[in-house]
Coordinates of C-alpha atoms and ligand atoms in Angstrom, one line a residue:
M403 CA 62.6 -219.4 31.0
H404 CA 60.5 -219.6 27.8
W405 CA 56.8 -219.0 28.3
W406 CA 55.7 -222.3 26.8
R407 CA 57.8 -224.6 29.0
D408 CA 55.1 -224.7 31.7
A409 CA 52.2 -223.1 29.8
V410 CA 48.6 -224.2 30.1
F411 CA 47.3 -224.7 26.6
Y412 CA 43.5 -225.0 26.1
E413 CA 42.2 -226.8 23.1
V414 CA 39.2 -225.0 21.4
Y415 CA 37.5 -227.6 19.3
M416 CA 36.1 -225.0 16.8
P417 CA 32.8 -226.7 15.9
S418 CA 31.8 -227.1 19.5
F419 CA 33.0 -224.0 21.5
T420 CA 30.7 -221.1 20.7
D421 CA 28.6 -220.1 17.7
S422 CA 28.1 -216.4 17.1
D423 CA 26.0 -216.5 13.9
G424 CA 23.3 -219.1 14.6
D425 CA 24.4 -221.7 12.1
G426 CA 24.8 -224.3 14.9
V427 CA 28.6 -224.5 14.5
G428 CA 31.2 -222.7 16.5
D429 CA 33.2 -219.9 15.0
L430 CA 36.0 -217.4 15.6
H431 CA 33.8 -214.6 16.8
G432 CA 32.3 -217.1 19.2
V433 CA 35.8 -217.9 20.6
R434 CA 36.5 -214.1 20.9
S435 CA 33.3 -213.7 22.9
R436 CA 34.6 -216.1 25.5
L437 CA 38.0 -214.6 26.2
G438 CA 36.8 -213.2 29.5
Y439 CA 35.9 -216.7 30.6
L440 CA 39.2 -218.1 29.4
E441 CA 41.1 -215.4 31.3
L442 CA 39.1 -216.2 34.4
L443 CA 39.9 -219.9 34.0
G444 CA 43.6 -218.9 33.8
V445 CA 44.9 -220.5 30.6
D446 CA 48.0 -219.2 28.9
A447 CA 47.4 -220.1 25.3
L448 CA 44.7 -221.5 23.0
W449 CA 45.0 -224.2 20.4
L450 CA 42.4 -223.7 17.7
S451 CA 41.4 -226.9 15.8
P452 CA 41.9 -226.3 12.0
I453 CA 40.4 -223.1 10.7
Y454 CA 41.2 -223.6 7.0
P455 CA 38.9 -224.0 4.0
S456 CA 37.7 -227.6 4.1
P457 CA 34.8 -229.8 2.9
M458 CA 34.6 -230.7 6.6
V459 CA 34.6 -234.4 6.1
D460 CA 36.9 -234.5 9.2
H461 CA 35.8 -231.2 10.7
G462 CA 38.6 -229.2 9.2
Y463 CA 41.4 -231.9 9.2
D464 CA 40.8 -232.1 5.5
V465 CA 42.3 -228.9 4.2
T466 CA 41.8 -227.4 0.7
D467 CA 43.9 -224.2 1.4
H468 CA 46.3 -223.9 4.2
R469 CA 46.5 -220.1 3.9
A470 CA 42.9 -219.0 4.3
V471 CA 40.0 -219.2 6.8
D472 CA 36.9 -221.3 6.1
P473 CA 33.7 -219.2 6.1
T474 CA 32.2 -221.6 8.6
W475 CA 34.6 -220.1 11.2
G476 CA 34.8 -216.5 9.8
D477 CA 37.5 -214.9 7.8
L478 CA 41.1 -213.7 8.2
D479 CA 39.9 -210.4 9.8
A480 CA 38.1 -212.5 12.4
L481 CA 41.2 -214.5 13.1
E482 CA 43.3 -211.3 13.4
A483 CA 40.7 -209.7 15.7
L484 CA 40.7 -212.8 17.9
V485 CA 44.5 -212.9 18.1
A486 CA 44.7 -209.2 19.0
D487 CA 41.9 -209.5 21.7
A488 CA 43.4 -212.6 23.1
H489 CA 46.7 -210.9 23.5
A490 CA 45.0 -208.0 25.3
H491 CA 43.6 -210.7 27.7
G492 CA 47.1 -212.1 28.2
I493 CA 46.3 -215.2 26.2
R494 CA 48.4 -216.5 23.2
V495 CA 46.9 -218.2 20.2
T496 CA 48.2 -221.2 18.4
V497 CA 46.6 -222.8 15.3
D498 CA 46.5 -226.4 14.1
L499 CA 48.6 -227.3 11.2
V500 CA 47.9 -230.4 9.1
P501 CA 51.1 -231.3 7.1
N502 CA 50.5 -235.0 6.7
H503 CA 47.6 -234.8 4.2
T504 CA 45.3 -232.5 2.3
S505 CA 41.6 -232.8 1.4
D506 CA 40.8 -234.7 -1.8
H507 CA 39.3 -231.4 -2.9
H508 CA 42.6 -229.6 -2.6
P509 CA 43.6 -228.1 -6.0
W510 CA 46.8 -230.2 -5.9
F511 CA 44.8 -233.4 -5.6
R512 CA 42.3 -232.4 -8.3
A513 CA 45.3 -231.6 -10.5
A514 CA 46.8 -235.0 -9.7
L515 CA 43.7 -236.9 -10.6
G516 CA 43.6 -234.9 -13.9
S517 CA 47.2 -235.8 -14.7
P518 CA 48.8 -238.9 -16.0
P519 CA 50.7 -241.4 -13.9
G520 CA 54.3 -240.3 -13.5
S521 CA 53.4 -236.6 -13.8
P522 CA 54.7 -233.9 -11.4
E523 CA 51.1 -233.3 -10.3
R524 CA 50.9 -236.8 -9.0
A525 CA 54.3 -236.6 -7.4
R526 CA 53.0 -234.4 -4.6
Y527 CA 51.0 -237.4 -3.3
H528 CA 51.6 -241.1 -3.1
F529 CA 50.1 -242.7 -6.2
R530 CA 51.0 -246.3 -7.1
P531 CA 49.8 -249.0 -9.4
G532 CA 47.8 -251.7 -7.7
R533 CA 48.7 -255.3 -7.4
A534 CA 47.0 -258.1 -9.3
D535 CA 46.3 -256.2 -12.5
G536 CA 45.6 -253.1 -10.5
T537 CA 42.7 -254.6 -8.6
R538 CA 44.4 -254.9 -5.2
P539 CA 46.1 -252.1 -3.2
P540 CA 49.8 -251.6 -3.6
N541 CA 50.4 -253.0 -0.1
D542 CA 48.4 -254.1 3.0
W543 CA 48.7 -250.9 5.0
L544 CA 45.7 -250.0 7.1
S545 CA 44.2 -246.6 7.7
V546 CA 44.1 -245.2 11.2
F547 CA 40.3 -244.8 10.8
G548 CA 39.9 -248.4 9.7
G549 CA 40.0 -250.1 6.3
P550 CA 42.7 -250.0 3.8
A551 CA 45.1 -247.0 3.6
W552 CA 44.8 -247.0 -0.2
T553 CA 41.9 -246.0 -2.5
R554 CA 41.8 -246.6 -6.2
E555 CA 41.3 -243.4 -8.0
P556 CA 38.0 -243.0 -9.9
P557 CA 38.1 -243.9 -13.5
P558 CA 39.3 -240.9 -15.6
T559 CA 36.7 -238.6 -17.1
P560 CA 36.8 -238.5 -20.9
C561 CA 39.1 -235.4 -20.9
Q562 CA 41.3 -236.8 -18.2
G563 CA 41.5 -240.0 -20.3
E564 CA 43.0 -237.9 -23.1
A565 CA 45.6 -236.5 -20.7
N566 CA 46.4 -240.1 -19.6
R567 CA 46.8 -241.2 -23.2
E568 CA 49.2 -238.4 -23.7
G569 CA 51.1 -239.6 -20.7
A570 CA 51.1 -243.0 -22.1
E571 CA 52.7 -241.7 -25.3
R572 CA 55.3 -240.0 -23.2
G573 CA 56.3 -243.4 -21.9
S574 CA 54.0 -244.3 -19.0
D575 CA 52.3 -247.6 -19.0
E576 CA 48.7 -247.5 -20.2
G577 CA 47.7 -250.3 -17.8
R578 CA 48.5 -248.0 -14.9
D579 CA 45.8 -245.5 -15.7
Q580 CA 43.7 -246.1 -12.5
E581 CA 46.3 -245.9 -9.8
W582 CA 45.8 -246.1 -6.0
Y583 CA 46.6 -243.3 -3.6
L584 CA 47.7 -243.5 0.0
H585 CA 45.7 -242.0 2.9
L586 CA 46.7 -242.9 6.4
F587 CA 43.4 -241.4 7.5
S588 CA 40.2 -241.2 5.5
P589 CA 40.0 -241.5 1.7
A590 CA 39.1 -237.8 1.7
Q591 CA 42.6 -237.1 3.2
P592 CA 45.3 -238.1 0.7
D593 CA 48.8 -238.2 2.2
L594 CA 51.3 -235.7 0.8
N595 CA 54.6 -237.0 -0.5
W596 CA 57.3 -235.6 1.8
T597 CA 60.1 -236.5 -0.5
N598 CA 58.8 -233.8 -2.8
L599 CA 60.5 -230.4 -2.3
E600 CA 57.4 -228.5 -3.5
V601 CA 55.5 -229.9 -0.5
W602 CA 58.3 -228.6 1.8
A603 CA 58.3 -225.2 0.2
D604 CA 54.5 -224.9 0.6
L605 CA 54.6 -225.7 4.3
E606 CA 57.3 -223.0 4.8
R607 CA 55.1 -220.5 3.1
T608 CA 52.2 -221.6 5.3
L609 CA 54.2 -221.1 8.4
R610 CA 55.3 -217.6 7.5
F611 CA 51.8 -216.7 6.4
W612 CA 50.4 -217.3 9.9
L613 CA 53.4 -216.1 11.8
D614 CA 53.2 -212.8 10.0
R615 CA 49.6 -212.6 11.1
G616 CA 50.7 -212.8 14.8
V617 CA 49.8 -216.3 15.7
D618 CA 52.0 -217.6 18.6
G619 CA 52.6 -221.0 17.1
F620 CA 51.3 -224.3 15.8
R621 CA 50.0 -227.6 17.0
I622 CA 51.2 -230.0 14.4
D623 CA 48.7 -232.7 13.6
A624 CA 50.1 -236.3 13.3
A625 CA 53.6 -235.0 13.7
H626 CA 54.9 -238.6 13.6
G627 CA 53.3 -239.0 10.1
M628 CA 54.5 -237.3 6.9
C629 CA 57.4 -239.5 6.0
K630 CA 56.6 -243.1 5.2
Q631 CA 58.7 -246.2 4.5
L632 CA 56.6 -247.1 1.6
D633 CA 59.0 -249.7 0.3
S634 CA 59.2 -251.5 3.6
A635 CA 57.1 -254.7 3.9
G636 CA 54.4 -255.2 6.5
G637 CA 55.4 -253.9 9.9
S638 CA 55.2 -255.4 13.3
A639 CA 53.5 -253.7 16.3
Y640 CA 56.8 -252.1 17.2
D641 CA 58.0 -251.3 13.7
D642 CA 55.2 -249.5 11.9
P643 CA 56.5 -248.3 8.5
R644 CA 53.6 -245.8 8.2
F645 CA 54.8 -243.6 11.1
D646 CA 57.8 -242.3 13.0
S647 CA 60.2 -242.6 10.2
D648 CA 63.7 -241.2 10.9
D649 CA 63.2 -238.8 7.9
V650 CA 60.4 -236.9 9.6
H651 CA 62.9 -235.2 11.9
D652 CA 64.2 -233.2 9.0
V653 CA 60.7 -231.8 8.5
H654 CA 60.6 -230.7 12.1
R655 CA 64.0 -229.1 11.8
M656 CA 62.7 -227.1 8.9
I657 CA 59.7 -226.0 10.9
R658 CA 61.9 -225.1 13.9
A659 CA 64.2 -223.0 11.6
A660 CA 61.2 -221.1 10.2
L661 CA 59.9 -220.3 13.7
D662 CA 63.3 -219.3 15.0
H663 CA 63.0 -216.1 12.8
Y664 CA 60.2 -215.0 15.0
P665 CA 60.5 -214.3 18.7
D666 CA 58.6 -216.4 21.3
R667 CA 56.7 -218.7 18.9
V668 CA 56.2 -222.3 19.6
A669 CA 55.7 -225.6 17.6
I670 CA 54.0 -228.4 19.4
G671 CA 53.8 -231.8 17.9
A672 CA 50.9 -234.3 18.4
V673 CA 53.1 -237.3 18.5
G674 CA 51.8 -240.8 18.9
V675 CA 54.7 -243.2 19.3
R676 CA 55.1 -246.1 21.6
T677 CA 58.1 -245.3 23.7
G678 CA 59.4 -242.3 25.6
T679 CA 62.7 -242.6 23.8
R680 CA 61.1 -242.4 20.3
F681 CA 58.9 -239.6 21.6
A682 CA 61.8 -237.5 22.9
R683 CA 63.4 -237.4 19.5
Y684 CA 60.8 -234.9 18.4
V685 CA 61.8 -232.4 21.0
R686 CA 65.6 -232.4 20.5
P687 CA 67.0 -228.9 20.6
D688 CA 66.8 -228.2 16.9
E689 CA 63.3 -229.8 16.5
L690 CA 59.9 -229.0 18.0
H691 CA 59.6 -227.0 21.2
L692 CA 57.1 -229.3 22.8
A693 CA 55.3 -232.5 21.9
V694 CA 52.0 -233.6 23.5
D695 CA 52.3 -236.9 25.3
T696 CA 48.9 -238.6 24.7
R697 CA 50.1 -241.8 26.5
L698 CA 48.7 -240.4 29.8
S699 CA 45.2 -240.3 28.3
A700 CA 45.6 -244.0 27.4
V701 CA 46.5 -245.1 30.9
R702 CA 44.0 -246.6 33.3
F703 CA 43.2 -245.0 36.7
D704 CA 45.9 -247.0 38.3
A705 CA 48.8 -245.6 40.4
D706 CA 51.4 -248.0 39.2
E707 CA 50.6 -247.5 35.5
L708 CA 50.4 -243.8 35.9
R709 CA 53.7 -243.6 37.6
A710 CA 55.4 -245.8 35.0
T711 CA 54.2 -243.6 32.2
I712 CA 55.1 -240.4 33.9
E713 CA 58.6 -241.7 34.8
D714 CA 59.2 -242.9 31.2
T715 CA 58.2 -239.6 29.7
L716 CA 60.2 -237.5 32.1
A717 CA 63.3 -239.6 31.8
A718 CA 63.1 -239.4 28.0
V719 CA 62.5 -235.6 27.7
D720 CA 65.0 -234.8 30.4
A721 CA 67.6 -236.7 28.4
V722 CA 67.2 -234.2 25.5
G723 CA 66.7 -231.1 27.8
A724 CA 63.1 -230.7 26.8
A725 CA 60.0 -230.0 28.9
A726 CA 57.2 -232.6 29.0
T727 CA 53.6 -231.8 27.8
W728 CA 50.8 -233.7 29.5
A729 CA 47.3 -234.3 28.1
L730 CA 44.4 -236.2 29.6
S731 CA 42.1 -235.8 26.6
D732 CA 41.4 -234.1 23.3
H733 CA 38.7 -234.2 20.6
D734 CA 39.6 -237.8 19.6
V735 CA 39.2 -239.7 22.9
T736 CA 36.5 -240.4 25.4
R737 CA 36.4 -237.6 28.0
P738 CA 38.1 -238.4 31.4
A739 CA 34.8 -238.3 33.3
S740 CA 33.5 -241.1 31.2
R741 CA 36.7 -242.9 30.6
Y742 CA 37.5 -243.4 34.3
G743 CA 34.2 -245.1 34.9
G744 CA 31.4 -242.5 34.4
G745 CA 29.0 -241.3 36.9
V746 CA 30.1 -240.0 40.3
T747 CA 33.2 -242.2 40.4
G748 CA 34.3 -241.2 36.9
L749 CA 33.9 -237.5 37.7
A750 CA 35.8 -237.9 41.0
R751 CA 38.6 -239.6 39.2
A752 CA 38.7 -237.0 36.5
R753 CA 39.0 -234.3 39.1
A754 CA 41.8 -236.2 40.9
M755 CA 43.7 -236.7 37.6
A756 CA 43.4 -233.0 36.8
L757 CA 45.4 -232.3 40.0
V758 CA 48.0 -234.9 39.1
Q759 CA 48.3 -233.5 35.5
L760 CA 48.5 -229.9 36.8
A761 CA 51.2 -230.8 39.4
L762 CA 53.6 -232.4 36.9
P763 CA 56.6 -230.4 35.7
G764 CA 56.2 -229.1 32.1
A765 CA 53.3 -227.8 29.9
V766 CA 49.8 -229.1 29.9
Y767 CA 46.9 -229.4 27.4
L768 CA 43.3 -229.1 28.5
Y769 CA 40.4 -229.9 26.2
N770 CA 37.5 -227.5 26.2
G771 CA 34.7 -228.9 28.5
D772 CA 37.0 -231.0 30.7
E773 CA 37.2 -228.0 33.0
L774 CA 33.4 -228.5 33.4
G775 CA 33.8 -232.2 34.0
L776 CA 31.6 -233.0 31.0
P777 CA 31.0 -236.7 30.3
D778 CA 30.8 -238.1 26.8
V779 CA 27.3 -238.2 25.4
E780 CA 25.7 -241.3 24.0
L781 CA 24.2 -240.1 20.7
P782 CA 21.6 -241.8 18.7
D783 CA 22.9 -243.2 15.4
D784 CA 21.0 -240.6 13.3
A785 CA 22.7 -237.7 15.2
R786 CA 26.3 -239.0 14.8
R787 CA 28.5 -236.9 12.5
D788 CA 31.9 -238.6 12.6
A789 CA 31.6 -240.2 9.2
V790 CA 35.3 -241.0 8.8
W791 CA 35.7 -243.2 11.8
K792 CA 35.2 -246.8 10.6
H793 CA 36.1 -248.7 13.7
A794 CA 33.3 -250.9 14.9
E795 CA 32.0 -249.4 18.2
H796 CA 31.4 -245.7 17.7
G797 CA 32.8 -242.5 16.4
R798 CA 34.4 -239.6 18.2
D799 CA 31.2 -237.5 18.5
G800 CA 30.6 -238.3 22.2
C801 CA 33.4 -236.0 23.3
R802 CA 32.6 -233.3 20.8
V803 CA 29.2 -232.3 22.0
P804 CA 28.9 -228.5 22.2
Q805 CA 30.0 -226.7 25.4
P806 CA 27.2 -225.6 27.7
W807 CA 27.5 -222.0 28.8
E808 CA 24.2 -221.1 30.4
T809 CA 21.6 -223.0 32.3
D810 CA 18.4 -221.5 30.8
L811 CA 19.1 -220.6 27.2
P812 CA 18.3 -222.9 24.3
A813 CA 21.3 -225.1 23.5
F814 CA 22.6 -223.8 26.8
G815 CA 24.0 -220.6 25.1
F816 CA 26.2 -222.4 22.6
T817 CA 24.1 -221.3 19.6
T818 CA 20.8 -219.5 18.9
G819 CA 20.3 -222.1 16.1
T820 CA 20.3 -225.9 16.1
P821 CA 23.5 -227.3 17.5
W822 CA 25.4 -229.5 15.0
L823 CA 25.4 -232.2 17.7
P824 CA 22.4 -232.3 20.1
V825 CA 23.3 -231.1 23.6
P826 CA 21.6 -233.3 26.3
D827 CA 19.5 -231.8 29.1
S828 CA 22.0 -233.2 31.6
Y829 CA 24.5 -230.6 30.4
A830 CA 22.4 -227.8 31.9
A831 CA 23.7 -228.4 35.4
L832 CA 27.2 -228.6 34.1
S833 CA 27.1 -225.2 32.3
A834 CA 29.9 -222.7 32.9
A835 CA 27.4 -220.2 34.4
A836 CA 26.1 -222.8 36.9
Q837 CA 29.6 -223.9 37.9
L838 CA 31.1 -220.4 38.2
E839 CA 28.8 -219.7 41.2
D840 CA 29.5 -223.0 42.9
T841 CA 32.8 -223.1 44.8
G842 CA 32.6 -227.0 44.9
S843 CA 32.3 -227.3 41.1
T844 CA 34.8 -228.8 38.7
L845 CA 35.3 -225.4 37.1
S846 CA 36.1 -223.8 40.5
L847 CA 38.6 -226.6 41.1
Y848 CA 40.3 -226.0 37.8
R849 CA 40.3 -222.2 38.4
R850 CA 41.9 -222.6 41.8
A851 CA 44.4 -225.2 40.5
L852 CA 45.5 -223.0 37.6
E853 CA 45.8 -220.0 40.0
L854 CA 48.0 -221.9 42.4
R855 CA 50.0 -223.3 39.5
R856 CA 50.7 -219.7 38.4
L857 CA 51.4 -218.2 41.8
H858 CA 52.6 -220.8 44.2
P859 CA 56.5 -221.2 44.4
G860 CA 56.1 -225.0 44.6
F861 CA 55.4 -225.1 40.9
T862 CA 58.8 -223.7 39.9
G863 CA 60.6 -227.0 40.7
S864 CA 61.7 -228.5 37.5
G865 CA 61.8 -232.3 38.1
L866 CA 60.0 -234.5 40.5
E867 CA 60.9 -236.9 43.3
W868 CA 58.7 -239.9 44.2
F869 CA 57.6 -240.6 47.7
G870 CA 56.9 -244.1 49.0
A871 CA 53.1 -244.4 49.1
P872 CA 50.6 -247.0 50.2
S873 CA 49.7 -249.6 47.6
G874 CA 47.4 -248.1 44.9
C875 CA 48.6 -244.6 45.6
L876 CA 51.2 -242.3 44.2
A877 CA 52.9 -239.3 45.8
F878 CA 55.6 -236.9 44.4
R879 CA 57.2 -233.7 45.3
R880 CA 58.3 -231.0 42.9
M881 CA 62.1 -230.9 43.2
G882 CA 63.5 -228.2 45.4
T883 CA 60.1 -227.2 46.8
T884 CA 57.7 -228.4 49.4
L885 CA 54.9 -229.0 47.0
V886 CA 53.5 -232.5 47.2
C887 CA 50.8 -234.2 45.1
A888 CA 49.2 -237.4 46.2
L889 CA 46.6 -239.6 44.5
N890 CA 44.6 -242.5 45.8
T891 CA 43.5 -245.1 43.2
S892 CA 43.0 -247.8 45.8
T893 CA 39.7 -248.7 47.4
E894 CA 40.6 -247.6 51.0
P895 CA 41.3 -244.2 52.6
V896 CA 45.0 -243.6 53.3
P897 CA 46.9 -241.1 55.5
L898 CA 48.0 -237.9 53.9
P899 CA 51.7 -237.2 53.2
P900 CA 53.2 -234.5 55.4
G901 CA 52.3 -230.8 54.7
D902 CA 49.2 -228.6 54.8
P903 CA 46.6 -229.3 52.2
L904 CA 46.4 -226.6 49.5
L905 CA 43.7 -228.1 47.3
V906 CA 41.8 -231.3 47.3
S907 CA 39.9 -232.8 44.4
G908 CA 37.1 -234.0 46.7
P909 CA 36.3 -234.0 50.4
L910 CA 38.8 -235.6 52.8
D911 CA 37.6 -238.4 55.0
D912 CA 38.3 -237.6 58.6
G913 CA 41.8 -236.3 57.7
L914 CA 42.4 -239.3 55.3
L915 CA 42.7 -239.2 51.5
P916 CA 39.7 -241.2 50.2
P917 CA 39.7 -243.4 47.1
D918 CA 39.5 -241.5 43.8
T919 CA 40.9 -238.4 45.3
A920 CA 44.0 -236.3 44.9
V921 CA 45.5 -233.6 47.1
W922 CA 48.1 -230.9 46.8
L923 CA 50.1 -230.1 50.0
A924 CA 52.8 -227.7 50.8
Ligands
GLC1676 C1 44.6 -236.1 14.3 C2 43.4 -235.3 14.8 C3 42.1 -236.0 14.4 C4 42.1 -236.1 12.9 C5 43.4 -236.8 12.4 C6 43.5 -236.7 10.9 O1 44.7 -237.3 14.9 O2 43.5 -235.0 16.1 O3 41.0 -235.4 14.8 O4 41.0 -236.9 12.5 O5 44.6 -236.2 12.9 O6 43.9 -235.4 10.5

């Protein structure tokens, strides 16, 4: 069996994990210094958020060079040292890949702005003339971050104007000088044009560049993006021409073919689509190895909704012979401890959901800090840094607050400098050091769960079988084994399914499974 089919991936959100040089932002040497912790935790592989040169408008998801390392994180040597050390600890390293867009500071985009409409430089992106004499965007598409998905390019500088005039003489229309460009995310992240073969060739080079440096694979950002049905009008909730176009699967076939030249590497898509069937198309045998199912992180703490989502995903991936990949969170969503209600209840539910996630067949993604049960942090407006998020309520900073390592050190051992987001005092008691010593801590629960997942024969069963369960509860068995997982989302304690408890997410109540609690039995 391939290592990745049931692997535990651990997301390292680079800015917030560990800072080794005192600038207040995490870095590669910082990650390297925590490999002992990660081995103790029991993860199989890391996913590093983007490490490439970037103006950091979106903390690295705005890339100016896909084949280099930003000095904020270190350099290529630091990456290679991390990979070598991680391998020595039995941990693989995957890196984030951002093929949907570049930074607006990328040399390609600078060249595009300096070139006339219709030029090959512009053809790497999506430039269009505006409607209504150029004053309105080419269509009504919205950006994922809020606001229009089109920005009008700045007026040409005098020397660019010259280039544009030359373009006009070559046949382009002078009235089109100030075109609009497409960005499904922020205006600082112009979308690449995936009908352009240069864009394909460049990604192939990027893949080989990192594979040759020993990385074990890629997490592919917005893997349902890239190809757009730009000429399609509007789009209903179930037919969004911005995403999940049939053509995108050819890109994934190219990625897979490139990886197949290297043994044991993995490509994992971050795929946000609405149905299991659409989702499973990304993990057909000649496409991505895995795709992260973020739908579980959008489901409420409700047994029926959870079961429906799990069943839908499993049926869809089974149909194409792929493994599922489960995630409860990442650096874009409210952390489980807050999302499930906050406080004591939220934490109890987050712990219970961890046992459900870790008992499901397939691979899993953990997000750094969830193993500590960290809640989101309410940050004052002047401390917020997620400038690209335009939706009303708040940005995504609350789940990105730096990881607390020690109880007594400034910034709880994350940095010797000033952390890029303030770490609240309440994080002291949740630090890794404090939790390592406490057998009842969330960290101890995760460590034990990952250990059982690795060693107990119950986790080898490939599918799952549902048990009848009291209302508000779910229970399943891993096929062909005696391992049972039960979860109580109701308000009353319920009897345990048969078997001896292996691990519980919280104390049992006189032999009963209390609300907000999950148990593994065998
Ligand atoms: C993905 C990333 C998110 C980023 C966006 C644009 O959704 O997870 O953090 O802002 O892509 O690259």
